[in-house]
Short mmCIF file of C-alpha atoms in Angstrom, two decimals:
data_model
loop_
_atom_site.label_atom_id
_atom_site.label_comp_id
_atom_site.label_asym_id
_atom_site.label_seq_id
_atom_site.Cartn_x
_atom_site.Cartn_y
_atom_site.Cartn_z
CA MET W 1 0.00 0.00 0.00
CA LEU W 2 2.66 2.56 1.01
CA ARG W 3 4.78 1.75 -2.02
CA THR W 4 1.84 2.59 -4.27
CA LEU W 5 1.31 5.90 -2.46
CA LEU W 6 5.01 6.69 -2.92
CA GLY W 7 4.90 5.87 -6.63
CA GLU W 8 6.89 2.66 -6.21
CA PRO W 9 5.97 -0.78 -7.60
CA PRO W 10 4.35 -3.23 -5.18
CA ARG W 11 6.67 -5.41 -3.12
CA GLU W 12 7.29 -8.92 -4.34
CA ASN W 13 7.83 -11.14 -1.33
CA GLU W 14 11.25 -12.73 -1.30
CA GLY W 15 13.87 -13.68 1.25
CA LEU W 16 12.98 -13.51 4.93
CA ILE W 17 9.51 -12.03 4.58
CA ALA W 18 8.57 -14.65 1.99
CA ASP W 19 9.72 -17.45 4.29
CA ALA W 20 7.89 -15.93 7.26
CA VAL W 21 4.64 -15.40 5.37
CA ASP W 22 4.80 -18.86 3.78
CA ALA W 23 5.22 -20.50 7.21
CA MET W 24 2.29 -18.54 8.63
CA VAL W 25 0.06 -19.21 5.62
CA LYS W 26 0.72 -22.93 6.09
CA THR W 27 -0.28 -22.63 9.76
CA VAL W 28 -3.54 -20.94 8.73
CA GLN W 29 -4.23 -23.73 6.24
CA LEU W 30 -3.48 -26.44 8.81
CA ALA W 31 -5.70 -24.74 11.39
CA GLU W 32 -8.54 -24.46 8.86
CA ARG W 33 -8.17 -28.15 8.06
CA GLU W 34 -8.44 -29.01 11.76
CA ILE W 35 -11.52 -26.82 12.06
CA GLY W 36 -13.14 -28.70 9.20
CA ARG W 37 -12.13 -32.07 10.60
CA SER W 38 -13.09 -31.63 14.27
CA GLN W 39 -15.46 -28.65 14.11
CA ASP W 40 -13.12 -27.12 16.74
CA PRO W 41 -15.54 -27.19 19.71
CA THR W 42 -13.14 -25.23 21.96
CA HIS W 43 -12.35 -22.68 19.20
CA ASP W 44 -8.62 -23.16 19.77
CA TYR W 45 -7.84 -23.59 16.09
CA ARG W 46 -10.05 -20.68 15.12
CA LYS W 47 -8.13 -18.51 17.59
CA MET W 48 -4.82 -19.71 16.16
CA GLU W 49 -6.00 -18.90 12.65
CA ILE W 50 -7.03 -15.36 13.61
CA LEU W 51 -3.84 -14.64 15.57
CA THR W 52 -1.69 -15.92 12.72
CA ARG W 53 -3.52 -13.83 10.12
CA GLY W 54 -2.91 -10.83 12.37
CA LEU W 55 0.82 -11.53 12.40
CA ILE W 56 0.88 -11.81 8.60
CA SER W 57 -0.57 -8.30 8.47
CA SER W 58 1.84 -7.09 11.16
CA ILE W 59 5.03 -8.15 9.35
CA ASP W 60 3.71 -6.64 6.13
CA GLU W 61 2.98 -3.33 7.90
CA LEU W 62 6.40 -3.32 9.60
CA GLU W 63 8.21 -3.85 6.31
CA GLN W 64 6.19 -1.10 4.63
CA SER W 65 6.93 1.37 7.44
CA ALA W 66 10.66 0.61 7.27
CA PHE W 67 10.60 1.01 3.48
CA ALA W 68 8.79 4.35 3.72
CA ALA W 69 11.21 5.61 6.39
CA GLY W 70 14.13 4.70 4.13
CA PHE W 71 12.41 6.32 1.13
CA PHE W 72 12.16 9.68 2.89
CA ARG W 73 15.55 9.34 4.57
CA GLU W 74 17.14 9.35 1.09
CA LYS W 75 15.57 12.76 0.43
CA VAL W 76 17.26 14.32 3.48
CA LYS W 77 20.64 15.71 2.40
CA THR W 78 21.30 18.45 4.98
CA ASP W 79 23.03 17.84 8.31
CA PHE W 80 21.29 20.61 10.25
CA ILE W 81 17.55 21.18 10.60
CA ASP W 82 18.09 24.96 10.61
CA ASP W 83 19.64 24.71 7.13
CA MET W 84 16.74 22.80 5.55
CA ASP W 85 14.33 24.38 3.13
CA PRO W 86 10.58 23.73 3.71
CA LEU W 87 10.48 20.74 1.33
CA GLU W 88 13.40 18.98 2.99
CA LYS W 89 11.91 19.67 6.42
CA SER W 90 8.71 17.99 5.24
CA ASP W 91 10.66 14.97 3.98
CA TYR W 92 12.54 14.77 7.29
CA ALA W 93 9.24 14.90 9.20
CA ARG W 94 7.90 12.07 7.06
CA TYR W 95 11.05 10.04 7.71
CA VAL W 96 10.62 10.56 11.47
CA TYR W 97 6.95 9.57 11.29
CA PHE W 98 7.56 6.28 9.48
CA TYR W 99 10.70 5.48 11.46
CA LYS W 100 8.79 5.81 14.73
CA ASP W 101 5.85 3.93 13.26
CA GLY W 102 8.31 1.17 12.34
CA PHE W 103 9.78 0.60 15.78
CA ILE W 104 6.39 0.83 17.45
CA ARG W 105 5.07 -1.80 15.03
CA LEU W 106 8.13 -3.99 15.67
CA PHE W 107 7.42 -4.34 19.39
CA SER W 108 3.70 -4.66 18.78
CA LEU W 109 4.44 -7.60 16.48
CA LEU W 110 6.79 -9.23 18.97
CA ASP W 111 4.26 -8.94 21.78
CA LYS W 112 1.57 -10.47 19.54
CA LEU W 113 3.98 -13.30 18.78
CA GLY W 114 4.49 -13.71 22.52
CA CYS W 115 0.73 -14.10 22.94
CA VAL W 116 0.70 -16.82 20.28
CA LEU W 117 3.54 -18.67 22.02
CA ASP W 118 1.93 -18.32 25.43
CA ASP W 119 -1.46 -19.50 24.21
CA PHE W 120 -0.38 -22.33 21.91
CA PHE W 121 2.19 -23.82 24.29
CA GLU W 122 0.21 -23.05 27.48
CA LEU W 123 3.12 -21.23 29.12
CA HIS W 124 0.90 -19.27 31.57
CA THR W 125 3.19 -16.24 31.46
CA GLU W 126 0.52 -14.10 33.13
CA LYS W 127 1.36 -15.88 36.39
CA VAL W 128 4.86 -14.39 36.17
CA LYS W 129 3.80 -10.96 34.92
CA PRO W 130 0.19 -9.93 34.20
CA HIS W 131 1.15 -7.60 31.35
CA TYR W 132 3.98 -9.54 29.79
CA SER W 133 6.15 -8.89 26.75
CA TYR W 134 7.58 -11.24 24.12
CA PHE W 135 10.85 -11.34 26.06
CA THR W 136 9.09 -12.45 29.24
CA VAL W 137 7.47 -15.30 27.30
CA LEU W 138 10.87 -16.48 26.02
CA ARG W 139 12.05 -17.00 29.60
CA GLN W 140 9.19 -19.42 30.21
CA PHE W 141 10.62 -22.09 27.89
CA PRO W 142 13.75 -22.85 29.97
CA TYR W 143 11.92 -22.17 33.23
CA LEU W 144 9.18 -24.72 32.45
CA LYS W 145 11.59 -27.00 30.54
CA VAL W 146 9.17 -27.31 27.60
CA HIS W 147 9.85 -27.10 23.85
CA THR W 148 13.45 -26.35 24.68
CA GLY W 149 14.58 -26.61 21.06
CA LEU W 150 12.28 -23.80 19.98
CA GLY W 151 13.07 -21.78 23.09
CA THR W 152 16.81 -22.06 22.45
CA GLU W 153 16.43 -21.07 18.80
CA LEU W 154 14.36 -18.00 19.67
CA ASP W 155 16.79 -16.98 22.38
CA GLU W 156 19.72 -17.30 19.98
CA ILE W 157 17.91 -15.03 17.53
CA ARG W 158 17.23 -12.54 20.33
CA GLU W 159 20.88 -12.65 21.39
CA ALA W 160 22.12 -12.11 17.82
CA TYR W 161 20.08 -8.91 17.54
CA GLN W 162 20.42 -7.79 21.15
CA GLU W 163 22.17 -4.49 20.43
CA PRO W 164 19.77 -3.00 17.84
CA ILE W 165 16.72 -4.35 19.66
CA SER W 166 17.90 -2.75 22.91
CA VAL W 167 18.41 0.59 21.15
CA LEU W 168 15.00 0.41 19.47
CA ARG W 169 13.28 -0.56 22.71
CA LYS W 170 14.77 2.46 24.50
CA ARG W 171 13.54 4.71 21.70
CA ARG W 172 10.11 3.11 21.83
CA ASN W 173 9.90 3.60 25.59
CA THR W 174 11.06 7.21 25.27
CA GLU W 175 8.51 7.90 22.55
CA ILE W 176 5.59 6.35 24.43
CA HIS W 177 6.36 7.25 28.03
CA PHE W 178 8.66 10.29 28.10
CA MET W 179 8.98 12.60 25.11
CA ASN W 180 9.19 12.48 21.33
CA MET W 181 12.25 10.44 20.40
CA GLU W 182 13.73 13.10 18.10
CA MET W 183 13.20 15.80 20.75
CA GLN W 184 15.30 13.82 23.22
CA ASP W 185 18.14 13.98 20.68
CA ASP W 186 17.61 17.76 20.42
CA LEU W 187 17.63 18.11 24.22
CA TRP W 188 20.93 16.22 24.49
CA GLN W 189 22.48 18.51 21.90
CA ARG W 190 21.20 21.60 23.72
CA HIS W 191 23.03 20.36 26.79
CA GLN W 192 26.23 20.10 24.74
CA THR W 193 26.03 23.49 23.03
CA LEU W 194 23.52 26.10 24.13
CA HIS W 195 23.72 28.28 21.04
CA GLY W 196 24.77 25.88 18.26
CA LYS W 197 22.59 24.53 15.48
CA ILE W 198 20.83 21.21 16.01
CA GLU W 199 22.54 18.47 14.00
CA LEU W 200 20.48 15.57 12.74
CA GLU W 201 20.79 12.15 14.33
CA ASP W 202 22.73 9.53 12.38
CA LEU W 203 19.89 8.64 10.01
CA ASP W 204 21.74 5.77 8.35
CA ARG W 205 22.51 4.13 11.69
CA TYR W 206 18.92 4.59 12.82
CA MET W 207 17.65 2.98 9.61
CA LYS W 208 20.11 0.10 9.99
CA ASP W 209 18.77 -0.56 13.50
CA LEU W 210 15.20 -0.61 12.19
CA TRP W 211 16.00 -3.04 9.38
CA LEU W 212 17.86 -5.29 11.82
CA GLY W 213 14.79 -5.27 14.05
CA TYR W 214 12.72 -6.27 11.04
CA GLU W 215 15.15 -9.13 10.32
CA MET W 216 14.89 -10.31 13.91
CA ALA W 217 11.08 -10.32 13.68
CA CYS W 218 11.12 -12.29 10.41
CA LYS W 219 13.53 -14.90 11.75
CA SER W 220 11.51 -15.29 14.94
CA LEU W 221 8.30 -15.77 12.96
CA ILE W 222 9.95 -18.36 10.73
CA ALA W 223 11.25 -20.30 13.76
CA VAL W 224 7.90 -20.25 15.60
CA PHE W 225 5.60 -21.16 12.74
CA SER W 226 7.93 -23.74 11.20
CA TYR W 227 7.94 -25.45 14.60
CA ILE W 228 4.15 -25.22 14.95
CA ASN W 229 3.71 -26.66 11.46
CA GLN W 230 5.95 -29.59 12.36
CA LEU W 231 3.76 -30.27 15.39
CA PHE W 232 0.66 -30.21 13.20
CA ASP W 233 2.27 -32.67 10.79
CA LYS W 234 3.34 -34.99 13.62
CA ASN W 235 -0.14 -34.96 15.15
CA GLU W 236 -1.69 -35.78 11.80
CA ALA W 237 0.76 -38.64 11.27
CA HIS W 238 -0.08 -40.07 14.70
CA SER W 239 -3.82 -39.82 14.04
CA GLN W 240 -3.36 -41.87 10.87
CA ASP W 241 -1.42 -44.67 12.61
#
């Protein structure tokens, strides 16, 4: 959708997002098959189908936000806001909007994925923390000693992306709970030089962090739904024995 609004051709899924979406689409299909077979009296499979469809939309929206942020970042050529003309200031504002939208969507997606994990694997994370995050859910796997292979894989992915995810989480928390993320950068610079011009943040580094967060989300989705699909296949094989 955003690519069309920006005059760009639609995205063709390939690489990580293609693998993530394919794994989730298979889960939806397997859940629908179970619904047809058993009528799903407890609505567990219907819930799984709905949650998975939501995550398909979430990774699509995250990728689009990151793309749009990068699109407008490329239009920003000046190092100081005070030196920008009105058009470049508008492009910078659009970059900021989509960049912030991107990291907010990233953690929204991860927390939704945490809900899927908690529900499907009956981890009961709410007993540890009523309002839990994805990262709280991950700690339940070794604590409960269940599905340790999946838990280890997800934790290795988390560890590999620890630095950018930590940076993005701090920016998300600042944006939601404290002040606008870009204004915090301005405040820091005001502390350094009371009368100097405000220099832009390192836009390329910020965009790299966002794309790394997107990669982490894709890899986590692939791991989770590939594992769930294997469980579906095993259960079907056992039912046919």
